[in-house]
Amino acid sequence: MKEKKVIEKANWPVTILLIAGLITVAFPLYLTIVIALKQPQEMTNSIAGILSLPKSFSLSNFAEAMRLTDFWRSLGNSVLITTVTVVVSIVLHSLLGYTIGRNKARNKWYNLAYLYVVSGMFVPFAILMMPLVKQTAQLKIDNVVGVIICYVVFYMPMNVLLYSGYLVNIPVALEEAARVDGASTWKTYWSIIFPIMKPMHATVAVLTALGTWNDVMTPLVILGGGKMNTLPLAQLTFQTQFGTNYNLAFASYLLALLPILLFYIFCQKQILNGVVNGAVK
């Protein structure tokens, strides 16, 4: 009996959407690279002048952008703030997510605590901005420490939501077996639960790092006027009252993009699994 060959038909609506999505992402990236490599005199008001390739490829814009933004110091500040924020967030938010996630179903107070923490996702930053400026100044933490504390608090609702949701996929029997063997709750968490949540750690790390690295408002209102600039804050150098030097600005954007892009590529294998499982309630 001959087997019938299954002819797979192309799903054109999905294919068209994928192509449109690719163009949506690739076109701005192309513009950024082309403008960053051009000289100001090559920029014209016509569309053809903007889209055309540079007459000669030069990295002078990148060198000038690095000089104007004090790139290495700004990069160091951004790396410091992002790294500390990610590490502290993973440790604290996973602990809080574990505590709430394991108890909210059987204790209404933990459920109320969960709803209270997650409700922080709906508070806009504009409402918090002025009180933060005043409180950080009064507490003498209007510096890098204050920025890190703010970020840890800002990303707590989202991360607790992800961690507590991910715990649904981890059987309670693992913890019960560990207790029978004499392990304390603390040892059970660090020896069993914390390693199992590795995909969610990667997801939280990427989402928190992306938000922290690209944020400009929090450093602006807390560090504004100081010498401690992050990369997004340093890029405001190219925006003046009379216009923007797009060639230098776009070169600076590309320089700021590379570190976080490499970090995302390194962690991408864990992201999809973590997001899907963490969305389970």
PDB file of C-alpha atoms in Angstrom:
ATOM      1  CA  MET A   1       0.000   0.000   0.000  1.00  0.00           C
ATOM      2  CA  LYS A   2       1.542   3.248  -1.140  1.00  0.00           C
ATOM      3  CA  GLU A   3       1.880   6.061   1.341  1.00  0.00           C
ATOM      4  CA  LYS A   4       0.259   9.314   0.379  1.00  0.00           C
ATOM      5  CA  LYS A   5       2.549  12.301   0.332  1.00  0.00           C
ATOM      6  CA  VAL A   6       1.346  15.168   2.474  1.00  0.00           C
ATOM      7  CA  ILE A   7       1.624  18.426   0.595  1.00  0.00           C
ATOM      8  CA  GLU A   8       2.216  21.311   2.955  1.00  0.00           C
ATOM      9  CA  LYS A   9       0.621  24.541   1.833  1.00  0.00           C
ATOM     10  CA  ALA A  10       2.214  27.834   2.598  1.00  0.00           C
ATOM     11  CA  ASN A  11       0.392  29.865   5.227  1.00  0.00           C
ATOM     12  CA  TRP A  12       0.476  33.155   3.362  1.00  0.00           C
ATOM     13  CA  PRO A  13      -1.168  35.365   6.024  1.00  0.00           C
ATOM     14  CA  VAL A  14       1.417  34.272   8.602  1.00  0.00           C
ATOM     15  CA  THR A  15       4.232  34.585   6.052  1.00  0.00           C
ATOM     16  CA  ILE A  16       3.175  38.114   5.152  1.00  0.00           C
ATOM     17  CA  LEU A  17       3.008  39.079   8.824  1.00  0.00           C
ATOM     18  CA  LEU A  18       6.506  37.674   9.403  1.00  0.00           C
ATOM     19  CA  ILE A  19       7.889  39.600   6.421  1.00  0.00           C
ATOM     20  CA  ALA A  20       6.186  42.785   7.628  1.00  0.00           C
ATOM     21  CA  GLY A  21       7.628  42.242  11.103  1.00  0.00           C
ATOM     22  CA  LEU A  22      11.107  41.710   9.672  1.00  0.00           C
ATOM     23  CA  ILE A  23      10.869  44.925   7.662  1.00  0.00           C
ATOM     24  CA  THR A  24       9.606  46.811  10.711  1.00  0.00           C
ATOM     25  CA  VAL A  25      12.688  45.756  12.670  1.00  0.00           C
ATOM     26  CA  ALA A  26      15.284  45.807   9.888  1.00  0.00           C
ATOM     27  CA  PHE A  27      14.393  49.178   8.338  1.00  0.00           C
ATOM     28  CA  PRO A  28      15.029  51.333  11.462  1.00  0.00           C
ATOM     29  CA  LEU A  29      18.229  49.383  12.115  1.00  0.00           C
ATOM     30  CA  TYR A  30      19.372  50.037   8.539  1.00  0.00           C
ATOM     31  CA  LEU A  31      18.658  53.758   8.931  1.00  0.00           C
ATOM     32  CA  THR A  32      20.552  53.871  12.217  1.00  0.00           C
ATOM     33  CA  ILE A  33      23.657  52.226  10.752  1.00  0.00           C
ATOM     34  CA  VAL A  34      23.608  54.284   7.528  1.00  0.00           C
ATOM     35  CA  ILE A  35      23.151  57.630   9.303  1.00  0.00           C
ATOM     36  CA  ALA A  36      25.814  56.759  11.882  1.00  0.00           C
ATOM     37  CA  LEU A  37      28.349  56.159   9.065  1.00  0.00           C
ATOM     38  CA  LYS A  38      27.508  59.343   7.143  1.00  0.00           C
ATOM     39  CA  GLN A  39      28.971  62.789   7.503  1.00  0.00           C
ATOM     40  CA  PRO A  40      26.617  65.720   8.276  1.00  0.00           C
ATOM     41  CA  GLN A  41      27.094  67.196   4.788  1.00  0.00           C
ATOM     42  CA  GLU A  42      25.743  63.972   3.259  1.00  0.00           C
ATOM     43  CA  MET A  43      22.420  64.406   5.049  1.00  0.00           C
ATOM     44  CA  THR A  44      19.797  66.029   2.820  1.00  0.00           C
ATOM     45  CA  ASN A  45      16.105  66.726   3.186  1.00  0.00           C
ATOM     46  CA  SER A  46      15.213  64.236   0.462  1.00  0.00           C
ATOM     47  CA  ILE A  47      14.232  60.641   1.238  1.00  0.00           C
ATOM     48  CA  ALA A  48      16.829  59.361  -1.236  1.00  0.00           C
ATOM     49  CA  GLY A  49      19.542  61.294   0.569  1.00  0.00           C
ATOM     50  CA  ILE A  50      18.608  59.740   3.896  1.00  0.00           C
ATOM     51  CA  LEU A  51      18.251  56.174   2.613  1.00  0.00           C
ATOM     52  CA  SER A  52      21.333  56.153   0.395  1.00  0.00           C
ATOM     53  CA  LEU A  53      24.560  54.526   1.504  1.00  0.00           C
ATOM     54  CA  PRO A  54      27.404  56.790   2.677  1.00  0.00           C
ATOM     55  CA  LYS A  55      29.896  57.874   0.033  1.00  0.00           C
ATOM     56  CA  SER A  56      32.787  56.655   2.166  1.00  0.00           C
ATOM     57  CA  PHE A  57      32.663  54.454   5.239  1.00  0.00           C
ATOM     58  CA  SER A  58      34.217  56.127   8.262  1.00  0.00           C
ATOM     59  CA  LEU A  59      34.147  55.459  11.996  1.00  0.00           C
ATOM     60  CA  SER A  60      34.846  59.095  12.871  1.00  0.00           C
ATOM     61  CA  ASN A  61      31.297  59.584  14.175  1.00  0.00           C
ATOM     62  CA  PHE A  62      31.771  56.728  16.621  1.00  0.00           C
ATOM     63  CA  ALA A  63      35.056  58.141  17.877  1.00  0.00           C
ATOM     64  CA  GLU A  64      33.543  61.608  18.331  1.00  0.00           C
ATOM     65  CA  ALA A  65      30.452  60.191  20.037  1.00  0.00           C
ATOM     66  CA  MET A  66      32.658  58.274  22.470  1.00  0.00           C
ATOM     67  CA  ARG A  67      34.586  61.455  23.276  1.00  0.00           C
ATOM     68  CA  LEU A  68      31.526  63.656  23.817  1.00  0.00           C
ATOM     69  CA  THR A  69      29.680  61.149  25.998  1.00  0.00           C
ATOM     70  CA  ASP A  70      32.741  60.078  27.991  1.00  0.00           C
ATOM     71  CA  PHE A  71      31.777  56.644  26.720  1.00  0.00           C
ATOM     72  CA  TRP A  72      33.894  54.375  28.900  1.00  0.00           C
ATOM     73  CA  ARG A  73      32.887  56.040  32.165  1.00  0.00           C
ATOM     74  CA  SER A  74      29.208  56.128  31.138  1.00  0.00           C
ATOM     75  CA  LEU A  75      29.454  52.495  30.028  1.00  0.00           C
ATOM     76  CA  GLY A  76      30.976  51.530  33.375  1.00  0.00           C
ATOM     77  CA  ASN A  77      28.163  53.285  35.256  1.00  0.00           C
ATOM     78  CA  SER A  78      25.500  51.575  33.142  1.00  0.00           C
ATOM     79  CA  VAL A  79      27.143  48.159  33.554  1.00  0.00           C
ATOM     80  CA  LEU A  80      27.455  48.660  37.319  1.00  0.00           C
ATOM     81  CA  ILE A  81      23.835  49.759  37.783  1.00  0.00           C
ATOM     82  CA  THR A  82      22.425  47.071  35.475  1.00  0.00           C
ATOM     83  CA  THR A  83      24.523  44.220  36.910  1.00  0.00           C
ATOM     84  CA  VAL A  84      23.780  45.009  40.554  1.00  0.00           C
ATOM     85  CA  THR A  85      20.081  45.548  39.794  1.00  0.00           C
ATOM     86  CA  VAL A  86      19.796  42.209  37.983  1.00  0.00           C
ATOM     87  CA  VAL A  87      21.634  40.225  40.684  1.00  0.00           C
ATOM     88  CA  VAL A  88      19.692  41.788  43.572  1.00  0.00           C
ATOM     89  CA  SER A  89      16.398  41.419  41.695  1.00  0.00           C
ATOM     90  CA  ILE A  90      16.959  37.713  41.008  1.00  0.00           C
ATOM     91  CA  VAL A  91      17.814  36.993  44.646  1.00  0.00           C
ATOM     92  CA  LEU A  92      15.134  39.098  46.351  1.00  0.00           C
ATOM     93  CA  HIS A  93      12.311  38.724  43.854  1.00  0.00           C
ATOM     94  CA  SER A  94      12.732  34.952  43.564  1.00  0.00           C
ATOM     95  CA  LEU A  95      12.577  34.656  47.360  1.00  0.00           C
ATOM     96  CA  LEU A  96       9.467  36.819  47.518  1.00  0.00           C
ATOM     97  CA  GLY A  97       7.883  35.006  44.578  1.00  0.00           C
ATOM     98  CA  TYR A  98       8.599  31.636  46.225  1.00  0.00           C
ATOM     99  CA  THR A  99       7.160  32.712  49.577  1.00  0.00           C
ATOM    100  CA  ILE A 100       4.003  34.168  48.076  1.00  0.00           C
ATOM    101  CA  GLY A 101       3.586  31.522  45.375  1.00  0.00           C
ATOM    102  CA  ARG A 102       3.679  28.593  47.794  1.00  0.00           C
ATOM    103  CA  ASN A 103       1.271  30.169  50.306  1.00  0.00           C
ATOM    104  CA  LYS A 104      -1.202  32.387  48.441  1.00  0.00           C
ATOM    105  CA  ALA A 105      -3.547  29.504  47.582  1.00  0.00           C
ATOM    106  CA  ARG A 106      -4.053  28.484  51.238  1.00  0.00           C
ATOM    107  CA  ASN A 107      -3.669  31.778  53.056  1.00  0.00           C
ATOM    108  CA  LYS A 108      -5.672  34.866  52.159  1.00  0.00           C
ATOM    109  CA  TRP A 109      -3.060  37.215  53.632  1.00  0.00           C
ATOM    110  CA  TYR A 110      -0.416  35.945  51.230  1.00  0.00           C
ATOM    111  CA  ASN A 111      -2.919  36.334  48.406  1.00  0.00           C
ATOM    112  CA  LEU A 112      -3.561  39.929  49.460  1.00  0.00           C
ATOM    113  CA  ALA A 113       0.201  40.514  49.609  1.00  0.00           C
ATOM    114  CA  TYR A 114       0.504  39.087  46.101  1.00  0.00           C
ATOM    115  CA  LEU A 115      -2.228  41.380  44.768  1.00  0.00           C
ATOM    116  CA  TYR A 116      -0.654  44.357  46.553  1.00  0.00           C
ATOM    117  CA  VAL A 117       2.799  43.719  45.064  1.00  0.00           C
ATOM    118  CA  VAL A 118       1.509  43.017  41.547  1.00  0.00           C
ATOM    119  CA  SER A 119      -0.708  46.137  41.621  1.00  0.00           C
ATOM    120  CA  GLY A 120       2.520  48.149  41.500  1.00  0.00           C
ATOM    121  CA  MET A 121       2.638  47.392  37.766  1.00  0.00           C
ATOM    122  CA  PHE A 122      -0.235  49.821  37.241  1.00  0.00           C
ATOM    123  CA  VAL A 123       1.366  52.835  38.950  1.00  0.00           C
ATOM    124  CA  PRO A 124       2.824  55.195  36.310  1.00  0.00           C
ATOM    125  CA  PHE A 125       6.312  56.563  36.839  1.00  0.00           C
ATOM    126  CA  ALA A 126       5.087  60.139  36.389  1.00  0.00           C
ATOM    127  CA  ILE A 127       3.220  59.902  39.713  1.00  0.00           C
ATOM    128  CA  LEU A 128       6.309  58.620  41.534  1.00  0.00           C
ATOM    129  CA  MET A 129       8.853  60.942  39.954  1.00  0.00           C
ATOM    130  CA  MET A 130       8.639  64.003  42.213  1.00  0.00           C
ATOM    131  CA  PRO A 131       8.277  62.075  45.513  1.00  0.00           C
ATOM    132  CA  LEU A 132      11.311  59.969  44.523  1.00  0.00           C
ATOM    133  CA  VAL A 133      13.438  63.037  43.897  1.00  0.00           C
ATOM    134  CA  LYS A 134      12.548  64.472  47.311  1.00  0.00           C
ATOM    135  CA  GLN A 135      12.887  61.232  49.263  1.00  0.00           C
ATOM    136  CA  THR A 136      16.211  60.190  47.724  1.00  0.00           C
ATOM    137  CA  ALA A 137      17.609  63.659  48.471  1.00  0.00           C
ATOM    138  CA  GLN A 138      16.398  63.534  52.079  1.00  0.00           C
ATOM    139  CA  LEU A 139      17.853  60.050  52.598  1.00  0.00           C
ATOM    140  CA  LYS A 140      21.159  61.077  50.969  1.00  0.00           C
ATOM    141  CA  ILE A 141      20.862  58.359  48.327  1.00  0.00           C
ATOM    142  CA  ASP A 142      20.484  60.624  45.302  1.00  0.00           C
ATOM    143  CA  ASN A 143      23.285  58.642  43.696  1.00  0.00           C
ATOM    144  CA  VAL A 144      23.916  55.259  42.082  1.00  0.00           C
ATOM    145  CA  VAL A 145      22.703  53.436  45.205  1.00  0.00           C
ATOM    146  CA  GLY A 146      19.374  55.254  45.064  1.00  0.00           C
ATOM    147  CA  VAL A 147      18.965  54.463  41.363  1.00  0.00           C
ATOM    148  CA  ILE A 148      19.607  50.754  41.996  1.00  0.00           C
ATOM    149  CA  ILE A 149      17.111  50.666  44.878  1.00  0.00           C
ATOM    150  CA  CYS A 150      14.485  52.331  42.687  1.00  0.00           C
ATOM    151  CA  TYR A 151      15.008  49.808  39.893  1.00  0.00           C
ATOM    152  CA  VAL A 152      14.772  46.845  42.280  1.00  0.00           C
ATOM    153  CA  VAL A 153      11.441  48.192  43.546  1.00  0.00           C
ATOM    154  CA  PHE A 154      10.143  49.112  40.071  1.00  0.00           C
ATOM    155  CA  TYR A 155      10.662  45.619  38.639  1.00  0.00           C
ATOM    156  CA  MET A 156       9.449  43.768  41.725  1.00  0.00           C
ATOM    157  CA  PRO A 157       5.760  43.469  40.618  1.00  0.00           C
ATOM    158  CA  MET A 158       6.544  41.972  37.218  1.00  0.00           C
ATOM    159  CA  ASN A 159       9.248  39.642  38.524  1.00  0.00           C
ATOM    160  CA  VAL A 160       7.158  38.389  41.448  1.00  0.00           C
ATOM    161  CA  LEU A 161       4.329  37.688  38.987  1.00  0.00           C
ATOM    162  CA  LEU A 162       6.691  35.620  36.813  1.00  0.00           C
ATOM    163  CA  TYR A 163       8.335  33.733  39.678  1.00  0.00           C
ATOM    164  CA  SER A 164       5.106  32.875  41.490  1.00  0.00           C
ATOM    165  CA  GLY A 165       3.579  31.685  38.220  1.00  0.00           C
ATOM    166  CA  TYR A 166       6.611  29.547  37.399  1.00  0.00           C
ATOM    167  CA  LEU A 167       6.370  27.768  40.760  1.00  0.00           C
ATOM    168  CA  VAL A 168       3.164  26.088  39.566  1.00  0.00           C
ATOM    169  CA  ASN A 169       5.368  23.906  37.339  1.00  0.00           C
ATOM    170  CA  ILE A 170       7.555  22.767  40.263  1.00  0.00           C
ATOM    171  CA  PRO A 171       5.996  19.862  42.225  1.00  0.00           C
ATOM    172  CA  VAL A 172       5.597  20.411  45.963  1.00  0.00           C
ATOM    173  CA  ALA A 173       6.631  16.764  46.394  1.00  0.00           C
ATOM    174  CA  LEU A 174      10.262  17.785  45.817  1.00  0.00           C
ATOM    175  CA  GLU A 175      10.174  20.034  48.876  1.00  0.00           C
ATOM    176  CA  GLU A 176       8.320  17.446  50.957  1.00  0.00           C
ATOM    177  CA  ALA A 177      10.963  14.837  50.112  1.00  0.00           C
ATOM    178  CA  ALA A 178      13.715  17.262  51.117  1.00  0.00           C
ATOM    179  CA  ARG A 179      12.024  17.945  54.461  1.00  0.00           C
ATOM    180  CA  VAL A 180      11.761  14.212  55.124  1.00  0.00           C
ATOM    181  CA  ASP A 181      15.514  14.025  54.596  1.00  0.00           C
ATOM    182  CA  GLY A 182      15.953  16.746  57.224  1.00  0.00           C
ATOM    183  CA  ALA A 183      16.535  19.787  55.007  1.00  0.00           C
ATOM    184  CA  SER A 184      15.267  23.149  56.265  1.00  0.00           C
ATOM    185  CA  THR A 185      13.076  25.419  54.141  1.00  0.00           C
ATOM    186  CA  TRP A 186      16.061  27.691  53.512  1.00  0.00           C
ATOM    187  CA  LYS A 187      18.299  24.828  52.357  1.00  0.00           C
ATOM    188  CA  THR A 188      15.483  23.335  50.290  1.00  0.00           C
ATOM    189  CA  TYR A 189      15.018  26.595  48.453  1.00  0.00           C
ATOM    190  CA  TRP A 190      18.674  27.216  47.631  1.00  0.00           C
ATOM    191  CA  SER A 191      19.540  23.579  46.870  1.00  0.00           C
ATOM    192  CA  ILE A 192      16.435  22.527  44.922  1.00  0.00           C
ATOM    193  CA  ILE A 193      14.022  25.319  43.995  1.00  0.00           C
ATOM    194  CA  PHE A 194      16.488  28.057  43.044  1.00  0.00           C
ATOM    195  CA  PRO A 195      18.439  25.899  40.510  1.00  0.00           C
ATOM    196  CA  ILE A 196      15.198  24.573  38.990  1.00  0.00           C
ATOM    197  CA  MET A 197      14.068  28.154  38.297  1.00  0.00           C
ATOM    198  CA  LYS A 198      17.067  28.785  36.026  1.00  0.00           C
ATOM    199  CA  PRO A 199      14.913  29.494  32.911  1.00  0.00           C
ATOM    200  CA  MET A 200      12.941  32.076  34.863  1.00  0.00           C
ATOM    201  CA  HIS A 201      16.153  33.613  36.230  1.00  0.00           C
ATOM    202  CA  ALA A 202      17.292  34.130  32.634  1.00  0.00           C
ATOM    203  CA  THR A 203      13.955  35.670  31.684  1.00  0.00           C
ATOM    204  CA  VAL A 204      13.949  38.022  34.669  1.00  0.00           C
ATOM    205  CA  ALA A 205      17.589  38.923  34.023  1.00  0.00           C
ATOM    206  CA  VAL A 206      16.932  39.866  30.389  1.00  0.00           C
ATOM    207  CA  LEU A 207      13.725  41.823  31.034  1.00  0.00           C
ATOM    208  CA  THR A 208      15.204  43.667  34.015  1.00  0.00           C
ATOM    209  CA  ALA A 209      18.493  44.360  32.227  1.00  0.00           C
ATOM    210  CA  LEU A 210      16.750  45.700  29.120  1.00  0.00           C
ATOM    211  CA  GLY A 211      14.558  48.039  31.139  1.00  0.00           C
ATOM    212  CA  THR A 212      17.408  49.231  33.351  1.00  0.00           C
ATOM    213  CA  TRP A 213      19.919  49.672  30.534  1.00  0.00           C
ATOM    214  CA  ASN A 214      17.585  51.707  28.300  1.00  0.00           C
ATOM    215  CA  ASP A 215      15.936  53.817  30.999  1.00  0.00           C
ATOM    216  CA  VAL A 216      16.708  57.505  30.995  1.00  0.00           C
ATOM    217  CA  MET A 217      14.089  59.034  33.299  1.00  0.00           C
ATOM    218  CA  THR A 218      15.190  57.520  36.620  1.00  0.00           C
ATOM    219  CA  PRO A 219      18.880  58.502  36.278  1.00  0.00           C
ATOM    220  CA  LEU A 220      17.798  61.880  34.914  1.00  0.00           C
ATOM    221  CA  VAL A 221      15.666  62.850  37.924  1.00  0.00           C
ATOM    222  CA  ILE A 222      17.967  61.294  40.558  1.00  0.00           C
ATOM    223  CA  LEU A 223      21.433  61.799  39.074  1.00  0.00           C
ATOM    224  CA  GLY A 224      20.585  64.885  37.009  1.00  0.00           C
ATOM    225  CA  GLY A 225      23.257  67.535  37.265  1.00  0.00           C
ATOM    226  CA  GLY A 226      25.846  65.127  38.655  1.00  0.00           C
ATOM    227  CA  LYS A 227      28.923  63.596  37.066  1.00  0.00           C
ATOM    228  CA  MET A 228      27.567  60.042  37.179  1.00  0.00           C
ATOM    229  CA  ASN A 229      26.012  59.619  33.754  1.00  0.00           C
ATOM    230  CA  THR A 230      24.614  56.414  32.317  1.00  0.00           C
ATOM    231  CA  LEU A 231      24.766  55.810  28.560  1.00  0.00           C
ATOM    232  CA  PRO A 232      21.138  56.876  27.861  1.00  0.00           C
ATOM    233  CA  LEU A 233      21.654  59.982  29.990  1.00  0.00           C
ATOM    234  CA  ALA A 234      24.930  60.822  28.241  1.00  0.00           C
ATOM    235  CA  GLN A 235      23.194  60.608  24.856  1.00  0.00           C
ATOM    236  CA  LEU A 236      21.185  63.699  25.726  1.00  0.00           C
ATOM    237  CA  THR A 237      24.405  65.556  24.891  1.00  0.00           C
ATOM    238  CA  PHE A 238      23.440  65.453  21.211  1.00  0.00           C
ATOM    239  CA  GLN A 239      20.048  67.108  21.769  1.00  0.00           C
ATOM    240  CA  THR A 240      20.219  70.874  21.980  1.00  0.00           C
ATOM    241  CA  GLN A 241      17.704  73.696  21.949  1.00  0.00           C
ATOM    242  CA  PHE A 242      18.159  74.160  18.212  1.00  0.00           C
ATOM    243  CA  GLY A 243      18.315  70.591  16.945  1.00  0.00           C
ATOM    244  CA  THR A 244      19.991  67.213  17.103  1.00  0.00           C
ATOM    245  CA  ASN A 245      23.232  65.982  15.597  1.00  0.00           C
ATOM    246  CA  TYR A 246      21.744  62.775  14.212  1.00  0.00           C
ATOM    247  CA  ASN A 247      25.011  61.368  12.862  1.00  0.00           C
ATOM    248  CA  LEU A 248      26.714  61.421  16.266  1.00  0.00           C
ATOM    249  CA  ALA A 249      23.507  60.505  18.093  1.00  0.00           C
ATOM    250  CA  PHE A 250      22.886  57.404  15.999  1.00  0.00           C
ATOM    251  CA  ALA A 251      26.518  56.345  16.357  1.00  0.00           C
ATOM    252  CA  SER A 252      26.129  56.657  20.120  1.00  0.00           C
ATOM    253  CA  TYR A 253      22.898  54.629  20.021  1.00  0.00           C
ATOM    254  CA  LEU A 254      24.671  51.789  18.239  1.00  0.00           C
ATOM    255  CA  LEU A 255      27.499  51.819  20.775  1.00  0.00           C
ATOM    256  CA  ALA A 256      24.972  51.631  23.615  1.00  0.00           C
ATOM    257  CA  LEU A 257      23.048  48.844  21.861  1.00  0.00           C
ATOM    258  CA  LEU A 258      25.925  46.396  21.463  1.00  0.00           C
ATOM    259  CA  PRO A 259      26.509  45.340  25.125  1.00  0.00           C
ATOM    260  CA  ILE A 260      22.848  44.640  25.911  1.00  0.00           C
ATOM    261  CA  LEU A 261      22.412  42.905  22.538  1.00  0.00           C
ATOM    262  CA  LEU A 262      25.257  40.520  23.343  1.00  0.00           C
ATOM    263  CA  PHE A 263      23.724  39.867  26.746  1.00  0.00           C
ATOM    264  CA  TYR A 264      20.353  39.072  25.143  1.00  0.00           C
ATOM    265  CA  ILE A 265      21.933  36.674  22.622  1.00  0.00           C
ATOM    266  CA  PHE A 266      23.737  34.887  25.439  1.00  0.00           C
ATOM    267  CA  CYS A 267      20.498  34.328  27.415  1.00  0.00           C
ATOM    268  CA  GLN A 268      17.966  33.862  24.610  1.00  0.00           C
ATOM    269  CA  LYS A 269      17.825  30.044  24.869  1.00  0.00           C
ATOM    270  CA  GLN A 270      16.200  30.287  28.289  1.00  0.00           C
ATOM    271  CA  ILE A 271      13.802  33.141  27.577  1.00  0.00           C
ATOM    272  CA  LEU A 272      10.926  31.482  25.733  1.00  0.00           C
ATOM    273  CA  ASN A 273      10.621  28.596  28.183  1.00  0.00           C
ATOM    274  CA  GLY A 274      10.715  30.966  31.129  1.00  0.00           C
ATOM    275  CA  VAL A 275       8.104  33.366  29.778  1.00  0.00           C
ATOM    276  CA  VAL A 276       5.659  30.618  28.761  1.00  0.00           C
ATOM    277  CA  ASN A 277       5.911  28.738  32.042  1.00  0.00           C
ATOM    278  CA  GLY A 278       5.914  31.897  34.127  1.00  0.00           C
ATOM    279  CA  ALA A 279       2.637  33.004  32.587  1.00  0.00           C
ATOM    280  CA  VAL A 280       0.860  29.937  34.043  1.00  0.00           C
ATOM    281  CA  LYS A 281      -1.218  30.820  37.068  1.00  0.00           C
TER     282      LYS A 281
END
